[in-house]
Every structure is written in structure tokens, then in C-alpha cells.
């Protein structure tokens, strides 16, 4: 059927089902985009939070331990000593990002000093660690979201009936998800062109065919269940520790990091002043 040919339903039930499925599919695509955006946002927020604020959290723990130890040294009270021990025992520095390397060097099992040994290049020079880069954006921009939404609407594996077509779509949508996670608008645009030039048959019964009404009922049932699962997934993401933190300022996660940094700097200054008072008292 040509794209510009109006659809004529002889079955009122089929027409009603068509309308319900169209609405449900639009809601599903929006929900998929929203939850994937939130997942990416949380991952990126956690990374940037770790990079920017991790050292300040460590400093706060160090100051708490130093204050407790100084208090215990002055008082000699067993309860103060216990608190000092606990403060020191929970002091766990953030992982050193410089300890992470891109890949083991070739021949990593070779004896120390051999060419290609772990931690050195083939000429004996130290291998420079690759520091994880801070994402350019915590949240994919609007153009990336628009492209992702369009690709999800057209290429999602769940839109196909044939298993082989579902598998092809799954591989393709994985590439889409990876580009969206990077916020790579150019790659998403290239993928949109690629899909437009080579999309396959979804295997969906055409309007007016004997199988169409049954397929629509099954599709509507699937969409309802899928929307419920997406809602549950979103609730889990929001209820996670990082999700609860992000919800403090959900509309501007970049600004939230600035606010948190200012609060932490204030807390560090207060702890340092308290330590100075204990040591000087």
C-alpha cells in the first residue's frame, strides 16, 4: 500500500485497535527514550561526580578521622578512642584513576625487564595510563534525543516479527545505543541514513488482512506490559543512591555538581576549623 493511500477499515474493532496501538507505541517510544536517557545521565553523572567531588569526600573522611584521633589523644577516654578507631577504619580513599590502564601491554606475562612487560612499552619506557575522560555532557542534547527517538521508533527489534529480522535490528540498535550514550549526534545521523537505506521487512500484517486484528490485540497487550516494565526500571534508577542525588536538581545535572562542590568545600572548611580548634585547645 502506498504511503499516501488512505486506510479504509471495514472492521470497526480493527480501526479502534489501530488507534490504540498507535497511541501506545508513541507512549512506548517516549518511555524508552526517557529511561535510556536517564540511564546514560546517571552513568555520566556518577563518573563526573567521582572525578570532581571524590577528593573532597576523601578529605572530609580524613578530617573526621584526624578530629576523632586528636580528641581521643587529649581525653584518653575509651569511648573517644573507640570513635577514633572507627573513624580511621572507615577511611577508604577513592580509587586512583591513574591505576587504570587502557590495555595490558603485549607480552604482559614476560619476565620483569623483558620487552612488552606489564607497565612498560617495548622499548622499556613506562606505559602512560589512560585516564577515563569526563563526558562532554551529562545529558544527551535535544538533537541526539530527537535522532534516538526516531531510530527507536523505526528500528527497534520489538517492531519485527521475524526472528532473523529481530536479530539484525538488535545489532543495529546496539550501535544506536552506544552512539546515544556518547551523545554523538553525527554518528546518530549517519545511522539514521543507514537505516533508511537498508531497513528490512518488519513482518507485520498489513491493514485489512485477516491476521491484522489478532496482531493488533497481541501488540497492544505487549505494549501495556512493556510500559509497566519501563516504569519499574525507571523507578529503580531513580531510587538508586546516585538517582536520589540527581533528583535534587533533575533539570540541570551539570549545575547540581557545582552546588554539591560548593557545599563540600564549605564542609571541608568547617572540619578544618574544628580540627584546628581541637589541636590548638
Short mmCIF file of C-alpha atoms in Angstrom, two decimals:
data_model
loop_
_atom_site.label_atom_id
_atom_site.label_comp_id
_atom_site.label_asym_id
_atom_site.label_seq_id
_atom_site.Cartn_x
_atom_site.Cartn_y
_atom_site.Cartn_z
CA UNK A 1 0.00 0.00 0.00
CA UNK A 2 1.41 3.39 -0.94
CA UNK A 3 2.29 5.74 1.89
CA UNK A 4 -0.20 8.34 0.70
CA UNK A 5 -3.09 5.89 0.20
CA UNK A 6 -5.76 6.39 2.88
CA UNK A 7 -6.52 3.34 5.01
CA UNK A 8 -10.12 2.17 4.89
CA UNK A 9 -11.30 -0.14 7.65
CA UNK A 10 -14.21 -2.47 7.15
CA UNK A 11 -13.97 -3.65 10.75
CA UNK A 12 -14.71 -1.00 13.44
CA UNK A 13 -12.86 -3.12 16.01
CA UNK A 14 -9.73 -3.12 13.87
CA UNK A 15 -9.93 0.65 13.46
CA UNK A 16 -10.22 1.11 17.22
CA UNK A 17 -7.31 -1.27 17.81
CA UNK A 18 -5.22 0.58 15.24
CA UNK A 19 -5.77 3.86 17.06
CA UNK A 20 -4.99 2.33 20.45
CA UNK A 21 -1.79 0.74 19.17
CA UNK A 22 -0.61 3.98 17.54
CA UNK A 23 -1.07 5.85 20.82
CA UNK A 24 0.53 3.08 22.88
CA UNK A 25 3.52 2.82 20.54
CA UNK A 26 4.10 6.57 20.74
CA UNK A 27 3.99 6.36 24.54
CA UNK A 28 6.33 3.35 24.47
CA UNK A 29 8.93 5.11 22.29
CA UNK A 30 8.88 8.19 24.51
CA UNK A 31 9.23 5.99 27.61
CA UNK A 32 12.14 4.04 26.06
CA UNK A 33 13.96 7.27 25.18
CA UNK A 34 13.32 8.74 28.63
CA UNK A 35 14.59 5.73 30.57
CA UNK A 36 17.64 5.27 28.32
CA UNK A 37 18.42 8.97 28.69
CA UNK A 38 18.12 8.66 32.47
CA UNK A 39 20.39 5.59 32.49
CA UNK A 40 23.06 7.42 30.47
CA UNK A 41 22.64 10.53 32.58
CA UNK A 42 23.15 8.55 35.79
CA UNK A 43 26.23 6.77 34.44
CA UNK A 44 27.80 10.03 33.29
CA UNK A 45 26.76 11.85 36.45
CA UNK A 46 28.34 9.13 38.60
CA UNK A 47 31.60 9.37 36.65
CA UNK A 48 31.81 13.17 36.80
CA UNK A 49 30.70 13.14 40.44
CA UNK A 50 33.54 10.73 41.23
CA UNK A 51 36.11 12.77 39.34
CA UNK A 52 35.14 16.20 40.63
CA UNK A 53 33.94 15.51 44.15
CA UNK A 54 35.73 12.30 45.12
CA UNK A 55 38.83 14.06 46.51
CA UNK A 56 36.65 16.31 48.68
CA UNK A 57 34.79 13.32 50.13
CA UNK A 58 38.15 11.73 50.92
CA UNK A 59 39.34 14.92 52.60
CA UNK A 60 36.20 15.04 54.75
CA UNK A 61 36.80 11.46 55.90
CA UNK A 62 40.43 12.29 56.66
CA UNK A 63 39.47 15.34 58.69
CA UNK A 64 36.84 13.36 60.62
CA UNK A 65 39.47 10.77 61.49
CA UNK A 66 42.03 13.43 62.49
CA UNK A 67 39.49 15.24 64.67
CA UNK A 68 38.48 11.99 66.39
CA UNK A 69 42.11 10.99 66.93
CA UNK A 70 43.08 14.40 68.31
CA UNK A 71 40.08 14.34 70.65
CA UNK A 72 40.98 10.84 71.87
CA UNK A 73 44.63 11.80 72.40
CA UNK A 74 43.62 14.73 74.58
CA UNK A 75 40.95 12.97 76.64
CA UNK A 76 42.17 9.39 76.83
CA UNK A 77 38.52 8.42 77.19
CA UNK A 78 37.83 4.83 75.99
CA UNK A 79 34.72 5.97 74.13
CA UNK A 80 36.70 8.68 72.31
CA UNK A 81 39.36 6.10 71.46
CA UNK A 82 36.69 3.77 70.06
CA UNK A 83 35.25 6.57 67.93
CA UNK A 84 38.70 7.45 66.66
CA UNK A 85 39.35 3.83 65.71
CA UNK A 86 36.04 3.63 63.85
CA UNK A 87 36.68 6.90 62.01
CA UNK A 88 40.07 5.68 60.85
CA UNK A 89 38.81 2.20 59.90
CA UNK A 90 36.11 3.55 57.57
CA UNK A 91 38.51 5.91 55.81
CA UNK A 92 38.67 4.42 52.32
CA UNK A 93 40.24 6.65 49.65
CA UNK A 94 38.52 6.83 46.28
CA UNK A 95 40.14 4.51 43.69
CA UNK A 96 43.15 6.04 42.00
CA UNK A 97 42.06 6.62 38.41
CA UNK A 98 45.70 6.62 37.29
CA UNK A 99 45.88 2.93 38.21
CA UNK A 100 43.64 2.05 35.29
CA UNK A 101 45.40 1.30 32.01
CA UNK A 102 43.86 1.12 28.59
CA UNK A 103 45.03 -2.44 27.82
CA UNK A 104 47.69 -4.84 29.09
CA UNK A 105 50.84 -4.47 27.05
CA UNK A 106 51.62 -7.25 24.58
CA UNK A 107 53.60 -9.95 26.32
CA UNK A 108 52.37 -8.93 29.75
CA UNK A 109 53.38 -12.33 31.15
CA UNK A 110 57.01 -11.86 30.18
CA UNK A 111 59.61 -11.66 33.00
CA UNK A 112 60.37 -8.28 34.51
CA UNK A 113 62.52 -6.19 32.26
CA UNK A 114 61.55 -8.09 29.11
CA UNK A 115 60.21 -6.20 26.14
CA UNK A 116 56.46 -5.70 26.45
CA UNK A 117 56.30 -6.47 30.15
CA UNK A 118 53.32 -5.11 32.04
CA UNK A 119 53.70 -1.45 32.85
CA UNK A 120 56.38 -0.78 30.22
CA UNK A 121 56.41 -0.28 26.49
CA UNK A 122 58.52 -2.41 24.20
CA UNK A 123 61.46 0.00 24.50
CA UNK A 124 61.37 -0.05 28.29
CA UNK A 125 59.58 3.29 28.62
CA UNK A 126 56.74 3.35 31.18
CA UNK A 127 53.29 2.86 29.71
CA UNK A 128 51.24 6.00 30.24
CA UNK A 129 47.91 5.25 31.92
CA UNK A 130 44.75 6.29 30.13
CA UNK A 131 42.60 8.37 32.45
CA UNK A 132 38.84 7.99 31.88
CA UNK A 133 37.66 11.15 30.19
CA UNK A 134 34.87 13.21 31.66
CA UNK A 135 31.81 13.09 29.41
CA UNK A 136 31.29 16.29 27.45
CA UNK A 137 27.67 16.32 28.59
CA UNK A 138 25.89 14.55 31.40
CA UNK A 139 22.66 14.52 29.40
CA UNK A 140 22.45 13.92 25.60
CA UNK A 141 21.34 17.12 23.89
CA UNK A 142 17.98 17.62 22.20
CA UNK A 143 19.20 16.76 18.71
CA UNK A 144 20.66 13.48 19.96
CA UNK A 145 17.37 12.72 21.70
CA UNK A 146 15.40 13.52 18.53
CA UNK A 147 17.55 11.21 16.40
CA UNK A 148 17.46 8.46 19.01
CA UNK A 149 13.68 8.73 19.31
CA UNK A 150 13.27 8.46 15.54
CA UNK A 151 15.57 5.45 15.30
CA UNK A 152 13.87 3.70 18.21
CA UNK A 153 10.50 4.27 16.55
CA UNK A 154 11.65 2.77 13.24
CA UNK A 155 14.37 0.24 14.05
CA UNK A 156 13.59 -1.25 17.46
CA UNK A 157 13.83 -5.07 17.43
CA UNK A 158 10.43 -5.39 19.06
CA UNK A 159 8.81 -3.91 15.97
CA UNK A 160 9.75 -7.00 13.94
CA UNK A 161 8.10 -10.42 13.95
CA UNK A 162 10.70 -12.48 12.11
CA UNK A 163 13.50 -13.76 14.43
CA UNK A 164 16.21 -13.09 11.85
CA UNK A 165 14.97 -9.53 11.39
CA UNK A 166 14.81 -9.08 15.16
CA UNK A 167 18.44 -10.16 15.43
CA UNK A 168 19.55 -7.72 12.72
CA UNK A 169 17.65 -4.92 14.40
CA UNK A 170 19.15 -5.85 17.77
CA UNK A 171 22.68 -5.47 16.41
CA UNK A 172 21.77 -2.18 14.78
CA UNK A 173 20.02 -0.72 17.83
CA UNK A 174 23.03 -1.65 19.99
CA UNK A 175 25.10 0.66 17.77
CA UNK A 176 22.42 3.32 18.17
CA UNK A 177 22.50 2.97 21.96
CA UNK A 178 26.30 3.26 22.02
CA UNK A 179 26.24 6.43 19.91
CA UNK A 180 23.48 7.88 22.07
CA UNK A 181 25.45 7.12 25.25
CA UNK A 182 28.31 9.19 23.80
CA UNK A 183 25.93 11.92 22.69
CA UNK A 184 27.39 11.52 19.20
CA UNK A 185 24.94 13.41 17.00
CA UNK A 186 26.94 12.86 13.81
CA UNK A 187 27.03 9.10 14.35
CA UNK A 188 23.30 9.01 15.12
CA UNK A 189 22.59 10.95 11.92
CA UNK A 190 24.75 8.51 9.94
CA UNK A 191 22.89 5.57 11.49
CA UNK A 192 19.56 7.16 10.56
CA UNK A 193 20.70 7.38 6.94
CA UNK A 194 21.98 3.81 7.05
CA UNK A 195 18.66 2.52 8.34
CA UNK A 196 16.67 4.49 5.79
CA UNK A 197 18.72 2.89 3.02
CA UNK A 198 18.59 -0.69 4.21
CA UNK A 199 15.72 -1.32 6.61
CA UNK A 200 14.14 -4.71 6.32
CA UNK A 201 10.60 -6.06 6.37
CA UNK A 202 9.13 -5.99 9.86
CA UNK A 203 6.81 -8.91 9.13
CA UNK A 204 3.77 -7.02 10.48
CA UNK A 205 0.44 -7.97 8.86
CA UNK A 206 -0.87 -5.20 6.61
CA UNK A 207 -4.05 -3.30 7.41
CA UNK A 208 -7.18 -5.11 6.27
CA UNK A 209 -5.57 -8.54 6.21
CA UNK A 210 -7.23 -11.40 8.16
CA UNK A 211 -4.29 -11.56 10.60
CA UNK A 212 -4.21 -7.83 11.35
CA UNK A 213 -6.80 -7.65 14.16
CA UNK A 214 -5.23 -10.56 16.07
CA UNK A 215 -1.80 -8.98 15.69
CA UNK A 216 -3.10 -5.63 16.95
CA UNK A 217 -4.59 -7.22 20.07
CA UNK A 218 -1.33 -9.04 20.76
CA UNK A 219 0.66 -5.88 20.10
CA UNK A 220 -1.47 -3.81 22.47
CA UNK A 221 -1.06 -6.42 25.19
CA UNK A 222 2.72 -6.43 24.69
CA UNK A 223 2.90 -2.62 24.75
CA UNK A 224 0.96 -2.47 28.01
CA UNK A 225 3.32 -4.96 29.65
CA UNK A 226 6.36 -3.22 28.20
CA UNK A 227 5.29 0.16 29.55
CA UNK A 228 4.84 -1.36 33.00
CA UNK A 229 8.39 -2.80 32.88
CA UNK A 230 9.83 0.51 31.73
CA UNK A 231 8.08 2.29 34.60
CA UNK A 232 9.55 -0.23 37.05
CA UNK A 233 13.03 0.22 35.56
CA UNK A 234 12.77 4.00 35.87
CA UNK A 235 11.67 3.68 39.50
CA UNK A 236 14.73 1.52 40.24
CA UNK A 237 17.05 4.06 38.60
CA UNK A 238 15.51 6.97 40.47
CA UNK A 239 15.63 5.10 43.80
CA UNK A 240 19.33 4.23 43.43
CA UNK A 241 21.77 6.27 45.57
CA UNK A 242 23.02 8.24 42.57
CA UNK A 243 19.47 8.61 41.29
CA UNK A 244 18.29 10.12 44.57
CA UNK A 245 21.19 12.55 44.43
CA UNK A 246 20.43 13.53 40.84
CA UNK A 247 16.77 14.12 41.69
CA UNK A 248 17.84 17.03 43.89
CA UNK A 249 18.17 19.06 40.67
CA UNK A 250 16.98 16.82 37.83
CA UNK A 251 16.58 19.56 35.23
CA UNK A 252 20.21 20.70 35.39
CA UNK A 253 22.61 17.91 36.45
CA UNK A 254 25.67 19.99 35.50
CA UNK A 255 24.61 22.79 37.82
CA UNK A 256 23.91 20.24 40.58
CA UNK A 257 27.58 19.25 40.59
CA UNK A 258 28.56 22.88 41.08
CA UNK A 259 26.14 23.20 44.01
CA UNK A 260 27.44 19.98 45.59
CA UNK A 261 31.04 21.10 45.15
CA UNK A 262 30.34 24.40 46.92
CA UNK A 263 28.62 22.56 49.78
CA UNK A 264 31.52 20.16 50.15
CA UNK A 265 34.07 22.97 50.13
CA UNK A 266 32.11 24.60 52.93
CA UNK A 267 32.06 21.33 54.90
CA UNK A 268 35.80 20.85 54.42
CA UNK A 269 36.46 24.38 55.70
CA UNK A 270 34.26 23.73 58.77
CA UNK A 271 36.00 20.43 59.53
CA UNK A 272 39.42 22.03 59.12
CA UNK A 273 38.46 24.84 61.52
CA UNK A 274 37.22 22.25 64.01
CA UNK A 275 40.46 20.30 63.75
CA UNK A 276 42.45 23.49 64.31
CA UNK A 277 40.40 24.23 67.44
CA UNK A 278 40.94 20.73 68.83
CA UNK A 279 44.67 20.83 68.17
CA UNK A 280 45.02 24.33 69.50
CA UNK A 281 42.86 23.84 72.54
#
